[in-house]
Coordinates of N, CA, C and O and ligand atoms in Angstrom, one line a residue:
X1406 N 270.3 71.6 317.3 CA 271.3 71.6 318.4 C 272.4 70.7 318.1 O 273.6 71.0 318.3
X1407 N 272.2 69.5 317.5 CA 273.3 68.5 317.2 C 274.1 69.1 316.1 O 275.3 68.9 316.1
X1408 N 273.5 69.8 315.1 CA 274.2 70.5 314.1 C 275.2 71.5 314.7 O 276.4 71.6 314.3
X1409 N 274.7 72.2 315.7 CA 275.5 73.2 316.3 C 276.7 72.6 317.0 O 277.8 73.0 317.0
X1410 N 276.4 71.4 317.7 CA 277.5 70.7 318.3 C 278.6 70.2 317.4 O 279.7 70.2 317.6
X1411 N 278.1 69.7 316.2 CA 279.0 69.2 315.2 C 279.9 70.4 314.8 O 281.1 70.2 314.6
X1412 N 279.3 71.6 314.6 CA 280.1 72.7 314.2 C 281.1 73.1 315.3 O 282.2 73.5 315.0
X1413 N 280.7 73.0 316.5 CA 281.6 73.3 317.6 C 282.9 72.4 317.6 O 284.0 72.9 317.9
X1414 N 282.7 71.2 317.2 CA 283.8 70.2 317.1 C 284.9 70.7 316.1 O 286.0 70.2 316.2
X1415 N 284.5 71.6 315.2 CA 285.4 72.1 314.2 C 286.5 72.9 314.8 O 287.6 72.9 314.4
X1416 N 286.1 73.6 315.9 CA 287.1 74.4 316.6 C 288.2 73.6 317.2 O 288.0 72.6 317.9
X1417 N 289.5 74.0 316.9 CA 290.6 73.2 317.4 C 290.6 73.1 318.9 O 290.3 74.0 319.6
X1418 N 291.1 71.9 319.4 CA 291.1 71.7 320.8 C 291.9 72.7 321.6 O 291.6 73.2 322.6
X1419 N 293.1 73.1 320.9 CA 293.9 74.1 321.6 C 293.2 75.4 321.9 O 293.3 76.0 323.0
X1420 N 292.3 75.8 320.9 CA 291.6 77.0 321.1 C 290.6 76.9 322.2 O 290.4 77.8 323.1
X1421 N 289.9 75.7 322.3 CA 288.9 75.4 323.3 C 289.6 75.5 324.7 O 289.0 76.0 325.7
X1422 N 290.8 74.9 324.8 CA 291.5 75.0 326.1 C 291.9 76.4 326.5 O 291.7 76.8 327.6
X1423 N 292.4 77.2 325.5 CA 292.7 78.6 325.8 C 291.5 79.3 326.3 O 291.6 80.1 327.2
X1424 N 290.4 79.1 325.6 CA 289.1 79.8 326.0 C 288.7 79.4 327.4 O 288.4 80.3 328.2
X1425 N 288.9 78.1 327.8 CA 288.6 77.7 329.2 C 289.4 78.5 330.2 O 289.0 79.0 331.2
X1426 N 290.7 78.6 329.8 CA 291.7 79.3 330.7 C 291.3 80.8 330.8 O 291.4 81.4 331.9
X1427 N 291.0 81.4 329.7 CA 290.6 82.8 329.7 C 289.4 83.0 330.5 O 289.4 84.0 331.4
X1428 N 288.4 82.2 330.4 CA 287.2 82.3 331.2 C 287.5 82.2 332.7 O 287.1 83.0 333.5
X1429 N 288.3 81.2 333.0 CA 288.6 80.9 334.4 C 289.4 82.1 335.0 O 289.2 82.6 336.1
X1430 N 290.4 82.5 334.2 CA 291.3 83.6 334.6 C 290.6 84.9 334.8 O 290.7 85.5 335.9
X1431 N 289.7 85.3 333.9 CA 289.0 86.5 334.0 C 288.0 86.4 335.2 O 287.9 87.4 336.0
X1432 N 287.3 85.3 335.4 CA 286.4 85.2 336.4 C 287.1 85.2 337.8 O 286.6 85.9 338.7
X1433 N 288.2 84.5 337.9 CA 288.9 84.6 339.2 C 289.5 85.9 339.5 O 289.5 86.4 340.6
X1434 N 290.0 86.6 338.4 CA 290.6 87.9 338.6 C 289.4 88.9 339.1 O 289.6 89.7 340.0
X1435 N 288.3 88.7 338.5 CA 287.2 89.6 338.8 C 286.7 89.3 340.3 O 286.3 90.2 341.0
X1436 N 286.7 88.0 340.6 CA 286.3 87.6 342.0 C 287.2 88.3 343.0 O 286.7 88.9 344.0
X1437 N 288.5 88.3 342.8 CA 289.5 88.9 343.7 C 289.2 90.4 343.7 O 289.2 91.0 344.8
X1438 N 288.9 91.0 342.5 CA 288.6 92.4 342.5 C 287.4 92.8 343.4 O 287.5 93.7 344.1
X1439 N 286.4 91.9 343.3 CA 285.2 92.1 344.1 C 285.5 92.0 345.6 O 285.0 92.8 346.4
X1440 N 286.3 91.0 345.9 CA 286.6 90.8 347.4 C 287.4 92.0 347.9 O 287.1 92.5 349.0
X1441 N 288.4 92.5 347.2 CA 289.2 93.6 347.7 C 288.8 95.0 347.4 O 289.4 96.0 347.8
X1442 N 287.7 95.1 346.6 CA 287.3 96.4 346.2 C 286.6 97.2 347.3 O 285.8 96.5 348.1
X1443 N 286.9 98.5 347.4 CA 286.2 99.2 348.4 C 285.1 100.2 347.8 O 284.6 101.1 348.5
X1444 N 284.9 99.9 346.5 CA 283.9 100.8 345.8 C 282.5 100.6 346.5 O 282.0 99.5 346.6
X1445 N 281.9 101.7 347.1 CA 280.7 101.6 347.8 C 279.5 101.0 347.0 O 278.7 100.2 347.5
X1446 N 279.5 101.3 345.7 CA 278.4 100.7 344.8 C 278.5 99.2 344.8 O 277.5 98.5 344.8
X1447 N 279.8 98.7 344.6 CA 279.9 97.2 344.5 C 279.6 96.6 345.8 O 279.0 95.5 345.8
X1448 N 279.9 97.2 346.9 CA 279.6 96.6 348.2 C 278.1 96.4 348.4 O 277.7 95.4 349.0
X1449 N 277.3 97.3 347.9 CA 275.9 97.2 348.0 C 275.2 96.4 346.9 O 274.0 96.2 347.0
X1450 N 276.0 95.9 346.0 CA 275.4 95.1 344.9 C 275.0 93.7 345.6 O 275.8 93.2 346.3
X1451 N 273.8 93.2 345.3 CA 273.4 91.9 345.9 C 274.4 90.8 345.4 O 275.0 90.9 344.4
X1452 N 274.4 89.8 346.3 CA 275.4 88.7 346.0 C 275.1 88.0 344.6 O 276.0 87.7 343.9
X1453 N 273.8 87.9 344.3 CA 273.4 87.3 343.0 C 274.0 88.1 341.9 O 274.5 87.6 340.9
X1454 N 273.9 89.4 342.0 CA 274.4 90.3 340.9 C 275.9 90.2 340.7 O 276.4 90.1 339.6
X1455 N 276.6 90.0 341.9 CA 278.0 89.8 341.8 C 278.4 88.5 341.1 O 279.3 88.4 340.3
X1456 N 277.6 87.5 341.4 CA 277.8 86.2 340.8 C 277.6 86.3 339.2 O 278.4 85.8 338.5
X1457 N 276.6 87.0 338.8 CA 276.3 87.2 337.4 C 277.5 87.9 336.8 O 277.9 87.6 335.6
X1458 N 278.0 88.9 337.5 CA 279.2 89.7 336.9 C 280.4 88.7 336.8 O 281.1 88.8 335.8
X1459 N 280.6 87.9 337.8 CA 281.7 87.0 337.7 C 281.6 86.0 336.5 O 282.6 85.8 335.8
X1460 N 280.4 85.5 336.3 CA 280.3 84.6 335.2 C 280.3 85.3 333.8 O 280.9 84.9 332.9
X1461 N 279.7 86.5 333.8 CA 279.6 87.3 332.6 C 280.8 87.9 332.1 O 281.0 88.1 330.9
X1462 N 281.8 88.2 333.0 CA 282.9 89.0 332.6 C 283.8 88.3 331.5 O 284.3 89.0 330.6
X1463 N 283.8 87.0 331.5 CA 284.6 86.3 330.5 C 283.8 85.9 329.2 O 284.4 85.4 328.3
X1464 N 282.5 86.0 329.2 CA 281.7 85.4 328.2 C 282.0 86.1 326.8 O 282.2 85.3 325.8
X1465 N 282.0 87.4 326.7 CA 282.2 88.0 325.4 C 283.6 87.7 324.8 O 283.7 87.2 323.7
X1466 N 284.7 87.9 325.6 CA 286.0 87.4 325.0 C 286.0 85.9 324.7 O 286.7 85.6 323.7
X1467 N 285.4 85.1 325.5 CA 285.4 83.7 325.2 C 284.7 83.4 323.9 O 285.2 82.6 323.0
X1468 N 283.5 84.0 323.7 CA 282.8 83.8 322.4 C 283.6 84.3 321.2 O 283.7 83.6 320.2
X1469 N 284.2 85.4 321.4 CA 285.1 86.0 320.3 C 286.2 85.1 320.0 O 286.4 84.8 318.8
X1470 N 286.9 84.5 321.0 CA 288.0 83.6 320.7 C 287.5 82.3 320.0 O 288.1 81.8 319.1
X1471 N 286.3 81.8 320.5 CA 285.8 80.6 319.9 C 285.4 80.8 318.4 O 285.7 80.0 317.5
X1472 N 284.9 82.0 318.1 CA 284.5 82.3 316.7 C 285.8 82.4 315.8 O 285.8 81.9 314.7
X1473 N 286.9 83.0 316.4 CA 288.1 83.1 315.6 C 288.7 81.7 315.4 O 289.1 81.4 314.2
X1474 N 288.6 80.9 316.4 CA 289.1 79.5 316.2 C 288.2 78.8 315.2 O 288.8 78.0 314.3
X1475 N 286.9 79.0 315.2 CA 286.0 78.4 314.2 C 286.4 78.9 312.8 O 286.5 78.1 311.8
X1476 N 286.6 80.2 312.6 CA 286.9 80.8 311.3 C 288.2 80.1 310.7 O 288.2 79.7 309.6
X1477 N 289.2 80.0 311.6 CA 290.5 79.4 311.2 C 290.2 78.0 310.7 O 290.6 77.6 309.6
X1478 N 289.6 77.1 311.5 CA 289.5 75.7 311.1 C 288.5 75.5 310.0 O 288.7 74.7 309.1
X1479 N 287.4 76.3 310.0 CA 286.4 76.2 308.9 C 286.9 76.6 307.6 O 286.7 76.0 306.6
X1480 N 287.6 77.7 307.6 CA 288.2 78.2 306.3 C 289.2 77.2 305.7 O 289.3 77.0 304.5
X1481 N 289.9 76.6 306.6 CA 290.9 75.6 306.2 C 290.3 74.4 305.6 O 290.7 73.9 304.5
X1482 N 289.2 73.9 306.2 CA 288.5 72.7 305.6 C 287.8 73.0 304.4 O 287.4 72.1 303.6
X1483 N 287.4 74.3 304.1 CA 286.8 74.7 302.9 C 287.7 75.1 301.8 O 287.3 75.5 300.7
X1484 N 289.0 74.9 302.1 CA 290.0 75.2 301.0 C 290.1 76.7 300.8 O 290.5 77.1 299.7
X1485 N 289.8 77.5 301.8 CA 289.9 79.0 301.6 C 291.2 79.5 302.2 O 292.0 78.7 302.7
X1486 N 291.5 80.8 302.0 CA 292.8 81.3 302.5 C 292.6 81.6 304.0 O 292.2 82.7 304.4
X1487 N 292.9 80.6 304.8 CA 292.5 80.6 306.2 C 293.4 81.6 307.0 O 292.9 82.1 308.0
X1488 N 294.6 81.8 306.6 CA 295.4 82.7 307.4 C 294.9 84.1 307.2 O 294.7 84.8 308.2
X1489 N 294.6 84.5 306.0 CA 294.0 85.8 305.7 C 292.7 86.0 306.5 O 292.5 87.0 307.2
X1490 N 291.8 85.0 306.4 CA 290.5 85.1 307.1 C 290.6 85.2 308.6 O 289.9 85.9 309.2
X1491 N 291.6 84.4 309.2 CA 291.8 84.5 310.6 C 292.2 85.9 311.0 O 291.7 86.4 312.0
X1492 N 293.2 86.4 310.2 CA 293.7 87.8 310.5 C 292.5 88.8 310.4 O 292.4 89.7 311.3
X1493 N 291.7 88.7 309.4 CA 290.6 89.6 309.2 C 289.6 89.5 310.4 O 289.2 90.5 310.9
X1494 N 289.4 88.2 310.8 CA 288.5 88.0 311.9 C 289.0 88.7 313.2 O 288.3 89.2 314.0
X1495 N 290.3 88.6 313.4 CA 290.9 89.2 314.6 C 291.0 90.7 314.5 O 290.6 91.4 315.5
X1496 N 291.4 91.3 313.4 CA 291.7 92.7 313.4 C 290.6 93.6 312.9 O 290.7 94.8 313.1
X1497 N 289.6 93.2 312.2 CA 288.5 94.1 311.8 C 287.6 94.2 313.1 O 287.1 93.2 313.6
X1498 N 287.5 95.5 313.5 CA 286.7 95.7 314.8 C 285.2 95.3 314.7 O 284.7 95.2 313.6
X1499 N 284.6 95.2 315.9 CA 283.2 94.9 316.0 C 282.8 93.6 315.3 O 281.7 93.4 314.8
X1500 N 283.7 92.6 315.2 CA 283.4 91.3 314.7 C 283.0 91.4 313.2 O 282.4 90.4 312.7
X1501 N 283.3 92.5 312.5 CA 282.9 92.6 311.1 C 283.6 91.6 310.3 O 283.0 91.0 309.3
X1502 N 284.9 91.3 310.6 CA 285.6 90.3 309.8 C 285.0 88.9 309.9 O 284.9 88.2 309.0
X1503 N 284.5 88.6 311.2 CA 283.8 87.3 311.4 C 282.5 87.3 310.6 O 282.2 86.3 310.0
X1504 N 281.7 88.4 310.6 CA 280.4 88.4 309.9 C 280.7 88.3 308.4 O 280.0 87.5 307.7
X1505 N 281.7 89.0 307.9 CA 282.0 88.9 306.5 C 282.4 87.5 306.1 O 282.0 87.0 305.1
X1506 N 283.1 86.8 307.0 CA 283.5 85.4 306.7 C 282.3 84.6 306.5 O 282.2 83.8 305.5
X1507 N 281.3 84.7 307.4 CA 280.1 83.8 307.3 C 279.3 84.2 306.0 O 278.6 83.3 305.5
X1508 N 279.4 85.4 305.6 CA 278.6 85.8 304.3 C 279.4 85.2 303.1 O 278.7 84.7 302.2
X1509 N 280.7 85.3 303.1 CA 281.5 85.0 301.9 C 282.1 83.6 301.8 O 282.7 83.3 300.8
X1510 N 281.9 82.8 302.9 CA 282.7 81.6 302.8 C 282.2 80.6 301.7 O 281.0 80.6 301.3
X1511 N 283.2 79.8 301.2 CA 282.9 78.9 300.2 C 282.1 77.7 300.7 O 282.1 77.4 301.9
X1512 N 281.3 77.0 299.8 CA 280.7 75.8 300.3 C 281.7 74.7 300.7 O 282.9 74.8 300.3
X1513 N 281.2 73.8 301.5 CA 282.1 72.7 302.0 C 282.6 71.9 300.8 O 281.9 71.7 299.8
X1514 N 283.8 71.4 301.0 CA 284.4 70.5 299.9 C 283.9 69.1 300.0 O 283.5 68.6 301.1
X1515 N 283.7 68.4 298.9 CA 283.2 67.1 298.9 C 284.2 66.1 298.2 O 284.9 66.5 297.4
X1516 N 284.2 64.8 298.6 CA 285.1 63.9 298.0 C 284.6 63.5 296.6 O 283.4 63.5 296.3
X1517 N 285.6 63.3 295.7 CA 285.3 62.9 294.3 C 284.8 61.5 294.3 O 285.3 60.6 295.0
X1518 N 283.6 61.2 293.6 CA 283.1 59.8 293.6 C 284.1 58.8 293.0 O 284.0 57.6 293.2
X1519 N 285.0 59.3 292.1 CA 285.9 58.4 291.4 C 287.1 58.1 292.2 O 287.5 56.9 292.4
X1520 N 287.8 59.1 292.8 CA 289.1 58.8 293.5 C 289.1 59.3 294.9 O 290.1 59.1 295.6
X1521 N 288.0 59.8 295.4 CA 287.9 60.2 296.9 C 288.8 61.3 297.3 O 288.9 61.7 298.5
X1522 N 289.5 62.0 296.3 CA 290.2 63.2 296.7 C 289.1 64.3 297.0 O 288.1 64.4 296.4
X1523 N 289.4 65.1 298.1 CA 288.5 66.1 298.5 C 288.6 67.3 297.5 O 289.7 67.8 297.3
X1524 N 287.5 67.7 297.0 CA 287.5 68.8 295.9 C 286.7 70.0 296.3 O 285.7 69.9 297.1
X1525 N 287.1 71.2 295.9 CA 286.2 72.4 296.0 C 285.0 72.2 295.2 O 285.0 71.5 294.2
X1526 N 283.9 72.8 295.6 CA 282.6 72.7 294.8 C 282.7 73.6 293.6 O 283.6 74.5 293.5
X1527 N 281.9 73.3 292.6 CA 281.8 74.1 291.4 C 282.6 73.5 290.2 O 282.5 74.0 289.1
X1528 N 283.4 72.4 290.5 CA 284.1 71.8 289.4 C 283.2 70.9 288.6 O 282.2 70.3 289.2
X1529 N 283.4 70.8 287.3 CA 282.6 69.9 286.5 C 283.2 68.6 286.4 O 282.6 67.5 286.4
X1530 N 284.6 68.5 286.3 CA 285.3 67.3 286.3 C 286.4 67.3 287.4 O 286.9 68.3 287.8
X1531 N 286.7 66.1 287.9 CA 287.7 65.9 289.0 C 289.1 66.2 288.3 O 289.4 65.7 287.3
X1532 N 289.9 67.2 288.9 CA 291.2 67.5 288.3 C 292.2 66.3 288.5 O 293.2 66.3 287.8
X1533 N 291.8 65.4 289.3 CA 292.8 64.3 289.5 C 292.5 63.1 288.6 O 293.4 62.5 288.0
X1534 N 291.2 62.7 288.6 CA 291.0 61.4 287.8 C 290.0 61.7 286.6 O 289.7 60.8 285.9
X1535 N 289.5 62.9 286.5 CA 288.6 63.2 285.3 C 287.2 62.8 285.4 O 286.4 62.9 284.5
X1536 N 286.8 62.2 286.6 CA 285.4 61.8 286.7 C 284.5 63.0 286.6 O 284.8 64.1 287.1
X1537 N 283.4 62.9 285.9 CA 282.4 64.0 285.7 C 281.7 64.2 287.1 O 281.2 63.2 287.7
X1538 N 281.7 65.4 287.6 CA 281.1 65.7 288.9 C 279.7 66.3 288.8 O 279.0 66.3 289.8
X1539 N 279.3 66.8 287.6 CA 278.0 67.4 287.4 C 277.4 66.7 286.2 O 278.1 66.2 285.4
X1540 N 276.0 66.6 286.2 CA 275.4 66.1 284.9 C 275.9 66.9 283.7 O 275.9 68.1 283.9
X1541 N 276.2 66.3 282.6 CA 276.6 67.1 281.5 C 275.8 66.7 280.3 O 275.2 65.6 280.2
X1542 N 275.7 67.6 279.3 CA 275.0 67.3 278.1 C 275.7 66.3 277.2 O 276.9 66.4 277.1
X1543 N 275.1 65.2 276.8 CA 275.8 64.2 276.0 C 276.3 64.7 274.7 O 277.2 64.1 274.1
X1544 N 275.8 65.8 274.2 CA 276.2 66.3 272.9 C 277.3 67.3 273.0 O 278.4 67.1 272.4
X1545 N 277.2 68.3 273.8 CA 278.2 69.4 273.8 C 279.1 69.3 275.1 O 280.1 70.0 275.1
X1546 N 278.7 68.5 276.1 CA 279.5 68.3 277.2 C 279.5 69.4 278.3 O 280.1 69.3 279.3
X1547 N 278.6 70.4 278.1 CA 278.5 71.5 279.1 C 277.6 70.9 280.2 O 276.8 70.0 280.0
X1548 N 277.8 71.5 281.4 CA 277.1 71.0 282.6 C 275.6 71.5 282.5 O 275.3 72.6 282.0
X1549 N 274.7 70.6 282.9 CA 273.3 70.9 282.9 C 272.8 70.6 284.3 O 273.5 69.9 285.1
X1550 N 271.6 71.0 284.6 CA 271.0 70.7 285.9 C 270.0 69.6 285.8 O 269.4 69.4 284.8
X1551 N 269.9 68.8 287.0 CA 269.0 67.7 287.1 C 267.6 68.3 286.8 O 267.2 69.3 287.3
X1552 N 266.8 67.6 286.0 CA 265.4 68.0 285.8 C 265.3 68.8 284.5 O 264.1 69.0 284.1
X1553 N 266.4 69.3 283.9 CA 266.2 70.0 282.6 C 265.9 69.0 281.5 O 266.4 67.9 281.5
X1554 N 265.0 69.5 280.6 CA 264.6 68.6 279.5 C 265.6 68.8 278.3 O 265.8 67.8 277.5
X1555 N 266.1 70.0 278.1 CA 266.9 70.3 277.0 C 268.2 71.0 277.4 O 268.2 71.8 278.4
X1556 N 269.3 70.8 276.6 CA 270.5 71.5 276.9 C 270.3 73.0 276.6 O 269.9 73.3 275.4
X1557 N 270.7 73.9 277.5 CA 270.5 75.3 277.2 C 271.6 75.8 276.2 O 271.4 76.9 275.7
X1558 N 272.6 75.1 276.0 CA 273.7 75.5 275.1 C 273.5 75.1 273.6 O 273.6 75.9 272.7
X1559 N 273.1 73.8 273.5 CA 273.0 73.3 272.1 C 271.6 72.8 271.7 O 271.3 72.5 270.6
X1560 N 270.7 72.8 272.7 CA 269.3 72.4 272.4 C 269.1 70.9 272.4 O 267.9 70.5 272.1
X1561 N 270.1 70.1 272.5 CA 269.9 68.7 272.5 C 268.9 68.2 273.6 O 269.0 68.7 274.7
X1562 N 268.0 67.3 273.2 CA 267.1 66.8 274.2 C 267.9 65.9 275.2 O 268.7 65.1 274.8
X1563 N 267.7 66.2 276.5 CA 268.4 65.4 277.5 C 267.7 64.2 278.0 O 266.4 64.3 278.1
X1564 N 268.4 63.1 278.2 CA 267.7 61.9 278.7 C 267.1 62.3 280.1 O 267.7 63.0 280.8
X1565 N 265.9 61.8 280.4 CA 265.3 62.2 281.7 C 265.3 61.0 282.6 O 264.9 59.9 282.2
X1566 N 265.7 61.2 283.9 CA 266.3 62.4 284.4 C 267.7 62.6 283.8 O 268.3 61.7 283.3
X1567 N 268.1 63.9 283.9 CA 269.4 64.2 283.3 C 270.5 63.2 283.8 O 270.4 62.8 284.9
X1568 N 271.5 62.9 283.0 CA 272.5 61.9 283.3 C 273.1 62.1 284.7 O 273.5 63.2 285.0
X1569 N 273.2 61.1 285.5 CA 273.7 61.2 286.8 C 275.3 61.2 286.7 O 275.8 60.7 285.7
X1570 N 275.9 61.7 287.7 CA 277.3 61.9 287.6 C 278.1 60.6 287.9 O 279.2 60.4 287.3
X1571 N 277.7 59.8 288.9 CA 278.5 58.7 289.4 C 278.5 57.6 288.4 O 279.3 57.3 287.6
Ligands
ZN1774 ZN1 288.7 62.1 291.1
ZN1775 ZN1 274.5 70.6 274.9

């Protein structure tokens, strides 16, 4: 739950305010519609049912807007093409753009232990200060994984545990 809350904080405040207004606007518009409607079916709907309809009418658009706000901010912090992803999330119907985003998004960026610049994942060396970001083979310099006994590229025996990066 706290993880979920952390993720909600990623959504820009402007989007959250817009969502609140959309919810409020749709619910009050629907309330007015219920008050002035002469539809016989609606008149016989129990009060509780009407209340559910008033609350529910804004939920789907609100969640959709929140997800688009999330895609925008999350793609930005991950160093992805956030304008493209936001447009895909908005214009591909049935939320397929949003689902694709969650499947294809890049891992979160991490700060370099040497210079604290925020970097995309997958780099072996920091492009700013040259600090090694992954354990590397002392002989050939290719990246190796923690726990490997030998370098898969040149066969050199690796010190155990494999050399740490920091
Ligand atoms: Zn660095
Ligand atoms: Zn090697």
